[in-house]
Short mmCIF file of C-alpha atoms in Angstrom, two decimals:
data_model
loop_
_atom_site.label_atom_id
_atom_site.label_comp_id
_atom_site.label_asym_id
_atom_site.label_seq_id
_atom_site.Cartn_x
_atom_site.Cartn_y
_atom_site.Cartn_z
CA MET A 281 31.57 -41.79 -7.49
CA GLN A 282 28.48 -39.94 -6.38
CA LYS A 283 25.23 -41.88 -6.57
CA PRO A 284 22.64 -40.30 -8.88
CA SER A 285 19.52 -38.88 -7.23
CA ILE A 286 16.20 -37.22 -8.09
CA PRO A 287 14.85 -33.79 -7.04
CA LYS A 288 13.22 -33.57 -3.59
CA GLY A 289 9.46 -34.03 -3.72
CA THR A 290 9.57 -36.38 -6.72
CA ARG A 291 9.52 -40.18 -6.81
CA ASP A 292 10.55 -43.17 -8.88
CA PHE A 293 7.96 -45.93 -9.16
CA SER A 294 9.10 -49.56 -9.32
CA PRO A 295 7.35 -52.12 -11.58
CA GLU A 296 5.32 -53.32 -8.57
CA GLU A 297 4.30 -49.77 -7.65
CA MET A 298 3.37 -49.04 -11.27
CA ALA A 299 1.17 -52.15 -11.34
CA LYS A 300 -0.60 -50.80 -8.24
CA ARG A 301 -0.93 -47.29 -9.68
CA ASN A 302 -2.25 -48.61 -12.98
CA TYR A 303 -4.83 -50.64 -11.08
CA ILE A 304 -6.08 -47.34 -9.57
CA PHE A 305 -5.92 -45.37 -12.84
CA ASN A 306 -7.61 -48.14 -14.83
CA THR A 307 -10.40 -48.48 -12.25
CA ILE A 308 -11.08 -44.72 -12.36
CA ARG A 309 -10.82 -44.68 -16.18
CA ASP A 310 -13.28 -47.58 -16.56
CA VAL A 311 -15.87 -45.85 -14.37
CA TYR A 312 -15.43 -42.52 -16.22
CA HIS A 313 -16.06 -44.36 -19.50
CA LEU A 314 -19.24 -45.93 -18.08
CA TYR A 315 -20.62 -42.43 -17.63
CA GLY A 316 -19.70 -41.18 -21.10
CA PHE A 317 -16.63 -39.11 -20.18
CA GLN A 318 -13.97 -38.71 -22.88
CA GLN A 319 -10.26 -38.36 -22.27
CA ILE A 320 -8.16 -35.34 -23.24
CA GLU A 321 -4.52 -34.47 -22.54
CA THR A 322 -2.90 -31.05 -22.40
CA PRO A 323 0.84 -30.21 -22.51
CA ALA A 324 2.99 -30.40 -19.37
CA MET A 325 3.95 -26.78 -19.95
CA GLU A 326 1.57 -23.91 -20.61
CA ASN A 327 2.23 -20.26 -21.41
CA LEU A 328 2.72 -18.40 -18.12
CA SER A 329 0.07 -15.94 -19.31
CA THR A 330 -2.39 -18.88 -19.09
CA LEU A 331 -1.35 -19.85 -15.56
CA MET A 332 -0.44 -16.63 -13.72
CA GLY A 333 -3.12 -14.92 -11.64
CA LYS A 334 -5.45 -17.94 -11.61
CA TYR A 335 -4.42 -19.45 -8.26
CA GLY A 336 -4.03 -16.32 -6.12
CA GLU A 337 -0.73 -14.87 -4.94
CA GLU A 338 0.32 -18.05 -3.09
CA GLY A 339 -0.39 -20.20 -6.14
CA ASP A 340 1.66 -17.92 -8.39
CA LYS A 341 4.66 -18.46 -6.11
CA LEU A 342 4.27 -22.23 -6.45
CA LEU A 343 4.43 -22.26 -10.25
CA PHE A 344 7.54 -23.89 -11.73
CA LYS A 345 8.73 -21.44 -14.38
CA ILE A 346 10.82 -22.48 -17.38
CA LEU A 347 13.70 -20.28 -18.58
CA ASN A 348 13.33 -19.23 -22.21
CA SER A 349 15.51 -21.38 -24.42
CA GLY A 350 18.39 -19.65 -26.18
CA ASP A 351 19.51 -16.40 -24.56
CA CYS A 352 17.23 -15.95 -21.58
CA PHE A 353 19.07 -12.70 -20.72
CA SER A 354 18.04 -10.94 -23.93
CA GLY A 355 15.93 -7.88 -23.19
CA ILE A 356 17.21 -7.67 -19.60
CA THR A 357 19.47 -4.71 -18.75
CA ASP A 358 22.57 -4.90 -16.56
CA GLU A 359 20.79 -2.62 -14.14
CA GLU A 360 17.88 -5.05 -13.84
CA LEU A 361 20.29 -7.94 -13.35
CA SER A 362 22.16 -6.12 -10.59
CA GLU A 363 18.83 -5.62 -8.77
CA ARG A 364 18.69 -9.42 -8.31
CA ASN A 365 14.89 -9.25 -8.24
CA ALA A 366 13.83 -12.86 -8.92
CA VAL A 367 10.18 -12.01 -9.65
CA LYS A 368 11.05 -9.30 -12.19
CA PHE A 369 13.72 -11.50 -13.76
CA ALA A 370 11.29 -14.44 -14.13
CA ALA A 371 8.68 -12.15 -15.71
CA LYS A 372 11.13 -11.37 -18.52
CA ALA A 373 13.17 -14.57 -18.72
CA CYS A 374 10.32 -17.10 -18.57
CA GLU A 375 7.36 -17.37 -20.93
CA LYS A 376 6.31 -20.89 -19.98
CA GLY A 377 5.63 -22.84 -16.81
CA LEU A 378 4.68 -26.36 -15.71
CA ARG A 379 0.97 -26.77 -15.10
CA TYR A 380 -0.15 -26.40 -11.48
CA ASP A 381 -3.43 -28.27 -11.87
CA LEU A 382 -5.61 -29.69 -14.66
CA THR A 383 -8.47 -27.20 -14.26
CA VAL A 384 -6.93 -24.05 -15.73
CA PRO A 385 -5.49 -25.95 -18.75
CA PHE A 386 -8.96 -27.49 -19.20
CA ALA A 387 -10.56 -24.02 -19.18
CA ARG A 388 -7.99 -22.91 -21.77
CA PHE A 389 -8.75 -26.03 -23.85
CA VAL A 390 -12.51 -25.36 -23.80
CA VAL A 391 -12.10 -21.75 -24.92
CA GLN A 392 -9.49 -22.58 -27.56
CA HIS A 393 -11.50 -25.48 -29.05
CA ARG A 394 -15.03 -24.26 -28.35
CA ASN A 395 -16.07 -24.59 -31.99
CA GLU A 396 -15.08 -28.28 -32.14
CA ILE A 397 -16.58 -29.29 -28.77
CA THR A 398 -20.08 -30.71 -28.29
CA PHE A 399 -21.67 -29.26 -25.15
CA PRO A 400 -22.33 -30.39 -22.48
CA PHE A 401 -18.70 -31.49 -22.67
CA ARG A 402 -17.79 -34.44 -20.42
CA ARG A 403 -14.04 -34.75 -20.18
CA TYR A 404 -11.60 -36.57 -17.99
CA GLN A 405 -7.87 -36.11 -17.67
CA ILE A 406 -5.27 -38.22 -15.83
CA GLN A 407 -1.91 -36.44 -15.88
CA PRO A 408 0.85 -35.18 -13.57
CA VAL A 409 0.92 -31.62 -12.20
CA TRP A 410 3.80 -29.71 -10.59
CA ARG A 411 4.01 -27.40 -7.59
CA ALA A 412 7.13 -25.68 -6.26
CA ASP A 413 6.01 -26.51 -2.73
CA ARG A 414 8.12 -27.45 0.30
CA PRO A 415 8.12 -31.26 0.12
CA GLN A 416 6.82 -33.04 3.23
CA LYS A 417 5.07 -36.30 4.07
CA GLY A 418 2.20 -36.77 1.62
CA ARG A 419 2.99 -33.54 -0.24
CA TYR A 420 4.95 -33.85 -3.46
CA ARG A 421 6.25 -31.49 -6.11
CA GLU A 422 5.05 -33.80 -8.86
CA PHE A 423 1.84 -35.78 -8.50
CA PHE A 424 -1.05 -37.07 -10.58
CA GLN A 425 -4.57 -35.72 -10.74
CA CYS A 426 -7.54 -37.66 -12.12
CA ASP A 427 -10.18 -35.07 -12.99
CA ALA A 428 -13.63 -35.40 -14.52
CA ASP A 429 -15.74 -32.36 -15.37
CA VAL A 430 -18.98 -31.59 -17.16
CA VAL A 431 -19.10 -28.07 -18.61
CA GLY A 432 -21.87 -26.27 -20.41
CA SER A 433 -24.75 -27.62 -18.32
CA ASP A 434 -26.44 -26.20 -15.20
CA SER A 435 -28.36 -29.42 -14.50
CA LEU A 436 -27.90 -30.92 -11.04
CA ILE A 437 -28.18 -34.39 -12.62
CA ASN A 438 -24.44 -33.90 -13.27
CA GLU A 439 -23.82 -33.60 -9.51
CA VAL A 440 -25.89 -36.77 -8.94
CA GLU A 441 -23.81 -38.71 -11.49
CA LEU A 442 -20.51 -37.48 -10.05
CA ILE A 443 -21.59 -38.77 -6.62
CA GLN A 444 -22.43 -42.12 -8.25
CA ILE A 445 -18.99 -42.14 -9.94
CA MET A 446 -17.20 -41.52 -6.63
CA ASP A 447 -19.25 -44.28 -5.01
CA GLU A 448 -18.60 -46.76 -7.84
CA VAL A 449 -14.83 -46.15 -7.93
CA PHE A 450 -14.45 -46.75 -4.19
CA ARG A 451 -16.79 -49.74 -4.32
CA ARG A 452 -14.54 -51.31 -6.98
CA LEU A 453 -11.41 -50.47 -4.96
CA ASN A 454 -13.04 -51.92 -1.80
CA ILE A 455 -12.40 -48.75 0.20
CA ARG A 456 -15.13 -47.81 2.69
CA VAL A 457 -15.78 -44.09 2.38
CA SER A 458 -17.99 -41.27 3.51
CA ILE A 459 -18.96 -38.70 0.86
CA LYS A 460 -19.47 -35.29 2.44
CA MET A 461 -21.52 -32.66 0.66
CA ASN A 462 -22.29 -28.98 1.19
CA ASN A 463 -23.27 -26.00 -0.93
CA ARG A 464 -21.41 -22.72 -1.27
CA LYS A 465 -24.76 -20.86 -1.43
CA ILE A 466 -25.66 -22.17 2.04
CA LEU A 467 -22.38 -20.82 3.42
CA THR A 468 -23.05 -17.45 1.78
CA GLY A 469 -26.60 -17.50 3.22
CA ILE A 470 -25.27 -18.20 6.72
CA ALA A 471 -22.85 -15.24 6.52
CA GLU A 472 -25.73 -13.00 5.34
CA ILE A 473 -28.11 -14.13 8.09
CA ILE A 474 -25.66 -13.38 10.89
CA GLY A 475 -24.90 -10.00 9.30
CA GLU A 476 -21.27 -10.77 8.43
CA ALA A 477 -21.47 -11.31 4.66
CA GLU A 478 -17.95 -9.98 4.03
CA LYS A 479 -16.49 -12.37 6.64
CA ILE A 480 -17.60 -15.51 4.76
CA VAL A 481 -14.00 -16.68 4.28
CA ASP A 482 -13.05 -16.23 7.95
CA ILE A 483 -16.24 -17.97 9.07
CA THR A 484 -15.86 -20.99 6.80
CA VAL A 485 -12.12 -21.38 7.45
CA ALA A 486 -12.89 -21.51 11.20
CA ILE A 487 -15.90 -23.83 10.85
CA ASP A 488 -13.82 -26.13 8.63
CA LYS A 489 -11.55 -26.84 11.64
CA LEU A 490 -14.39 -28.03 13.90
CA ASP A 491 -13.29 -31.70 13.66
CA LYS A 492 -9.68 -30.87 14.47
CA ILE A 493 -9.90 -28.19 17.19
CA GLY A 494 -13.41 -28.48 18.68
CA LEU A 495 -16.25 -25.96 19.13
CA GLU A 496 -14.66 -23.70 21.77
CA ASN A 497 -11.54 -23.11 19.73
CA VAL A 498 -13.62 -22.43 16.62
CA ASN A 499 -15.55 -19.76 18.55
CA ALA A 500 -12.29 -18.30 19.88
CA GLU A 501 -10.95 -18.07 16.32
CA LEU A 502 -14.16 -16.33 15.19
CA ARG A 503 -13.73 -13.76 17.98
CA GLU A 504 -10.15 -13.16 16.83
CA LYS A 505 -11.56 -12.38 13.38
CA ASP A 506 -13.70 -9.62 14.99
CA LEU A 507 -17.04 -11.38 14.75
CA SER A 508 -19.50 -9.97 17.28
CA ASP A 509 -20.73 -12.20 20.12
CA GLU A 510 -24.22 -11.86 18.66
CA ALA A 511 -23.06 -13.22 15.29
CA ILE A 512 -21.20 -16.07 17.00
CA ASP A 513 -24.32 -16.95 19.03
CA LYS A 514 -26.39 -17.07 15.84
CA LEU A 515 -23.81 -19.42 14.34
CA GLN A 516 -23.98 -22.04 17.09
CA PRO A 517 -27.10 -23.95 15.96
CA ILE A 518 -25.73 -23.96 12.40
CA ILE A 519 -22.31 -25.30 13.39
CA GLN A 520 -23.89 -27.98 15.59
CA LEU A 521 -26.59 -29.04 13.15
CA SER A 522 -27.40 -32.74 13.62
CA GLY A 523 -29.78 -35.48 12.51
CA SER A 524 -30.32 -37.12 9.13
CA ASN A 525 -29.62 -35.23 5.91
CA ASN A 526 -33.32 -34.42 5.50
CA GLU A 527 -33.60 -33.24 9.11
CA LYS A 528 -30.60 -30.97 8.59
CA LEU A 529 -32.21 -29.54 5.44
CA GLU A 530 -35.45 -28.84 7.36
CA GLN A 531 -33.52 -27.02 10.11
CA LEU A 532 -31.64 -25.01 7.46
CA ARG A 533 -34.90 -24.03 5.74
CA THR A 534 -35.96 -22.40 9.01
CA VAL A 535 -32.60 -20.81 9.85
CA LEU A 536 -32.02 -19.46 6.32
CA ALA A 537 -35.63 -18.40 5.63
CA ASN A 538 -34.55 -14.78 5.09
CA SER A 539 -31.70 -15.52 2.72
CA GLU A 540 -32.69 -16.11 -0.89
CA THR A 541 -29.21 -17.43 -1.75
CA GLY A 542 -29.17 -19.75 1.27
CA ILE A 543 -32.57 -21.25 0.43
CA LYS A 544 -31.48 -21.83 -3.17
CA GLY A 545 -28.52 -23.83 -1.81
CA VAL A 546 -30.83 -25.88 0.41
CA GLU A 547 -33.13 -26.68 -2.54
CA GLU A 548 -30.15 -27.72 -4.71
CA LEU A 549 -29.00 -30.20 -2.06
CA ALA A 550 -32.56 -31.47 -1.55
CA PHE A 551 -32.81 -32.16 -5.31
CA ILE A 552 -29.49 -34.09 -5.33
CA LEU A 553 -30.44 -36.19 -2.26
CA LYS A 554 -33.86 -37.03 -3.71
CA ARG A 555 -32.32 -38.22 -6.98
CA ILE A 556 -29.69 -40.31 -5.17
CA GLU A 557 -32.51 -42.08 -3.28
CA LEU A 558 -33.83 -43.34 -6.65
CA SER A 559 -30.67 -45.40 -7.18
CA PRO A 560 -29.05 -45.69 -3.77
CA ILE A 561 -25.28 -45.72 -3.37
CA ASP A 562 -23.10 -47.88 -1.09
CA ALA A 563 -21.14 -45.05 0.53
CA GLU A 564 -22.62 -42.92 3.27
CA LEU A 565 -23.57 -39.50 1.91
CA GLU A 566 -23.52 -36.84 4.59
CA LEU A 567 -24.57 -33.22 4.49
CA ASP A 568 -21.69 -31.49 6.29
CA LEU A 569 -21.86 -27.73 6.87
CA THR A 570 -18.22 -27.57 8.00
CA LEU A 571 -17.12 -28.52 4.49
CA ALA A 572 -15.77 -25.36 2.88
CA ARG A 573 -13.23 -26.30 0.22
CA GLY A 574 -12.14 -24.02 -2.63
CA LEU A 575 -14.18 -21.08 -1.47
CA ASN A 576 -13.06 -18.52 -4.00
CA TYR A 577 -13.73 -21.07 -6.67
CA TYR A 578 -16.87 -23.11 -6.10
CA THR A 579 -20.33 -21.56 -6.38
CA GLY A 580 -22.73 -24.46 -5.76
CA ALA A 581 -22.43 -28.02 -4.46
CA ILE A 582 -19.09 -29.03 -2.92
CA PHE A 583 -17.93 -32.61 -2.27
CA GLU A 584 -15.22 -34.33 -0.31
CA VAL A 585 -14.53 -38.03 0.23
CA LYS A 586 -12.97 -39.39 3.42
CA ALA A 587 -11.68 -42.96 3.87
CA LEU A 588 -13.28 -44.60 6.92
CA ASP A 589 -10.56 -47.12 7.80
CA VAL A 590 -7.42 -44.98 7.48
CA GLN A 591 -6.40 -41.65 9.00
CA ILE A 592 -5.67 -39.52 5.94
CA GLY A 593 -6.92 -36.25 4.44
CA SER A 594 -9.62 -36.15 1.79
CA ILE A 595 -9.04 -38.64 -1.06
CA THR A 596 -11.40 -37.00 -3.57
CA GLY A 597 -13.01 -33.59 -3.84
CA GLY A 598 -14.84 -31.30 -6.19
CA GLY A 599 -17.79 -29.06 -6.78
CA ARG A 600 -19.77 -26.71 -9.02
CA TYR A 601 -18.20 -23.54 -10.41
CA ASP A 602 -20.09 -20.91 -12.39
CA ASN A 603 -17.50 -19.32 -14.56
CA LEU A 604 -14.64 -21.66 -15.42
CA THR A 605 -13.78 -20.00 -18.73
CA GLY A 606 -14.46 -16.34 -17.83
CA VAL A 607 -10.75 -15.68 -17.22
CA PHE A 608 -10.15 -16.52 -20.89
CA GLY A 609 -12.94 -14.29 -22.18
CA LEU A 610 -15.77 -16.84 -22.55
CA ASN A 611 -18.39 -16.04 -19.93
CA GLY A 612 -21.27 -18.04 -18.53
CA VAL A 613 -19.87 -21.56 -18.94
CA SER A 614 -20.90 -23.39 -15.78
CA GLY A 615 -19.29 -26.66 -14.84
CA VAL A 616 -19.03 -29.24 -12.11
CA GLY A 617 -16.13 -31.58 -11.52
CA ILE A 618 -14.32 -33.97 -9.21
CA SER A 619 -10.69 -34.96 -8.76
CA PHE A 620 -9.49 -38.30 -7.36
CA GLY A 621 -6.32 -38.03 -5.27
CA ALA A 622 -4.49 -40.99 -6.80
CA ASP A 623 -1.48 -40.67 -4.47
CA ARG A 624 -3.60 -40.74 -1.34
CA ILE A 625 -5.74 -43.59 -2.69
CA PHE A 626 -2.44 -45.45 -3.34
CA ASP A 627 -1.49 -44.94 0.35
CA VAL A 628 -4.91 -46.14 1.55
CA LEU A 629 -4.80 -49.30 -0.59
CA ASN A 630 -1.26 -50.00 0.63
CA GLN A 631 -2.16 -49.56 4.30
CA LEU A 632 -5.23 -51.78 3.99
CA ASN A 633 -3.51 -54.20 1.57
CA LEU A 634 -6.46 -54.17 -0.80
CA TYR A 635 -4.80 -54.90 -4.13
CA PRO A 636 -6.24 -57.96 -5.91
CA GLU A 637 -3.54 -60.56 -6.68
CA ASP A 638 -4.10 -60.54 -10.44
CA ALA A 639 -3.72 -56.74 -10.61
CA LEU A 640 -0.12 -57.00 -9.44
CA GLN A 641 0.89 -60.06 -11.43
CA THR A 642 2.92 -59.47 -14.52
CA THR A 643 4.34 -62.66 -16.07
CA GLN A 644 2.14 -65.74 -15.52
CA LEU A 645 4.33 -68.37 -17.11
CA LEU A 646 8.07 -68.76 -17.64
CA PHE A 647 9.49 -71.24 -20.17
CA VAL A 648 12.83 -72.64 -19.03
CA ASN A 649 15.56 -72.51 -21.70
CA PHE A 650 17.79 -75.63 -22.01
CA GLY A 651 19.59 -74.72 -25.24
CA GLU A 652 19.32 -73.95 -28.93
CA LYS A 653 17.33 -77.04 -29.95
CA GLU A 654 14.77 -76.54 -27.17
CA GLU A 655 14.62 -72.80 -27.91
CA GLU A 656 13.60 -73.52 -31.53
CA TYR A 657 10.97 -75.99 -30.33
CA LEU A 658 9.62 -73.53 -27.75
CA LEU A 659 9.29 -70.31 -29.78
CA PRO A 660 6.08 -71.43 -31.61
CA LEU A 661 4.63 -72.68 -28.26
CA VAL A 662 5.40 -69.34 -26.60
CA SER A 663 3.64 -67.50 -29.47
CA LYS A 664 0.62 -69.80 -29.17
CA ALA A 665 0.36 -69.18 -25.40
CA ARG A 666 0.63 -65.40 -25.92
CA ALA A 667 -2.02 -65.53 -28.66
CA ALA A 668 -4.31 -67.13 -26.05
CA GLY A 669 -3.73 -64.09 -23.80
CA ILE A 670 -1.26 -65.68 -21.36
CA ARG A 671 1.55 -63.37 -20.20
CA VAL A 672 4.65 -65.41 -21.04
CA GLU A 673 8.43 -65.11 -20.84
CA LEU A 674 11.02 -67.40 -22.39
CA TYR A 675 14.25 -67.22 -20.37
CA PRO A 676 16.70 -65.64 -22.85
CA GLU A 677 19.78 -67.82 -22.10
CA SER A 678 20.32 -71.50 -21.41
CA ALA A 679 21.55 -70.73 -17.88
CA LYS A 680 21.68 -73.23 -15.01
CA MET A 681 18.25 -74.53 -13.98
CA LYS A 682 18.74 -73.13 -10.44
CA LYS A 683 19.31 -69.62 -11.82
CA GLN A 684 16.20 -69.77 -14.01
CA MET A 685 14.04 -71.01 -11.12
CA GLY A 686 15.51 -68.28 -8.88
CA TYR A 687 14.48 -65.72 -11.51
CA ALA A 688 10.90 -67.06 -11.49
CA ASP A 689 10.85 -66.89 -7.69
CA ALA A 690 12.22 -63.34 -7.51
CA LYS A 691 9.62 -62.16 -10.03
CA LYS A 692 6.82 -64.11 -8.30
CA ILE A 693 5.99 -65.93 -11.56
CA PRO A 694 3.38 -68.53 -10.52
CA TYR A 695 4.07 -71.20 -13.21
CA VAL A 696 7.18 -72.53 -14.92
CA ALA A 697 7.13 -74.69 -18.08
CA ILE A 698 9.94 -77.22 -18.38
CA VAL A 699 10.55 -78.79 -21.81
CA GLY A 700 13.60 -81.01 -22.29
CA GLU A 701 14.44 -84.02 -24.54
CA THR A 702 11.79 -86.30 -22.98
CA GLU A 703 8.97 -83.73 -23.19
CA MET A 704 9.87 -82.82 -26.79
CA ALA A 705 9.76 -86.48 -27.81
CA GLU A 706 6.24 -86.81 -26.32
CA ASP A 707 5.08 -83.37 -27.55
CA LYS A 708 4.25 -82.44 -23.95
CA ILE A 709 5.05 -79.67 -21.50
CA ASN A 710 5.94 -80.20 -17.86
CA LEU A 711 4.06 -77.42 -15.98
CA LYS A 712 5.28 -76.65 -12.47
CA ASN A 713 3.14 -74.73 -9.95
CA MET A 714 5.70 -72.60 -8.08
CA THR A 715 3.51 -72.25 -4.99
CA THR A 716 2.63 -75.92 -4.40
CA GLY A 717 5.57 -77.51 -6.25
CA GLU A 718 3.06 -79.75 -8.08
CA GLN A 719 3.93 -80.78 -11.68
CA GLN A 720 1.69 -81.87 -14.58
CA LEU A 721 2.52 -83.24 -18.03
CA LEU A 722 0.25 -81.44 -20.52
CA THR A 723 -0.26 -80.82 -24.21
CA VAL A 724 -0.12 -77.17 -25.36
CA ASP A 725 -3.92 -76.98 -25.52
CA GLU A 726 -4.27 -78.46 -22.03
CA LEU A 727 -1.68 -75.95 -20.77
CA ILE A 728 -3.60 -73.03 -22.25
CA LYS A 729 -6.80 -74.19 -20.52
CA GLN A 730 -5.00 -73.96 -17.14
CA PHE A 731 -4.94 -70.14 -17.39
#
């Protein structure tokens, strides 16, 4: 018989893995709540008209499309079928698709419910998304996103608070991180200054690789993209900017003096840094001009978080966008948001073994079952222990003692309660510590105090 399997790029999570994942989700959720964010959920599937055309041509290809239920061939001619054109067929046979991210559904939600929402709207969403991507290490077809966004406010205080949220989450998870920050307006200003405004994408894509391929290769790539030597020369001091954040801002003020957009970007970053100084964060916050994520998307500040003790891509990112809801006919709604990469954070915590013991523990106490009489005696005790908040199991059968102890061991249950004839007669419980082997004879109330 063939063993069942799951689709490539998807995963099962065991109870232990779920305990770890919930530790991450709960930590993020708790911090979002501290800052007044409210949770929403949107359906796994959206109308394709909502999703198509929002992620560029590549993104459209990665959408999982759902065949119309019933007769998905209705309305399709034999001629069209014989063409075997998958794209055309999908356009007629599929009206719905699985969501590709949480941002577009959020934009749809804001427009659809705009009369019920109080602006500025602070929402968070922790749900899976799907991409018909080629699965590889660290890249899945189904994965979770943990987004928080503020829409309907231009204030940079929102950016300041999102930086504080990123810092607080990683402080609680004990992960040492560097938060990198840039501003899309600065990148636009740079392209203007060197006279290559229309090459902004080529320039930033090349600069973004500085860490990986080094300065000479970045310059070679810029030449390949037909940038003049003069433009490349002008870029050098910008690419190699160094010093503290404030020193970098000063240098940028000089370099970008003739670009109104560029200077606006510099002032926005200066505002954010000044406000952060008023309530300093633990993480290092670094102004990094090579940061160029989501170019066709972000319009102001952009963020990325890197783990310092593990080689892995960015574990959180985000930024300011000016027109989230424009694609759905509601213009001028500015927003700023971040997304925690739960799957990568999971990998980091695993590599560094940073999970607190109690986060992974499920059952704390197992009551051994010796038979019907003992079972009847134990049920009220079990209820009392649970009412006191102790996570308790009563072994369901009166199996051999060795089997019940083996069960406790396999499940890493730290305490076992043994109640037989003698204990019942004395109204006591024999509590065994499974780590040390030590045993104590206790009353129910004394037992409860142990936890």
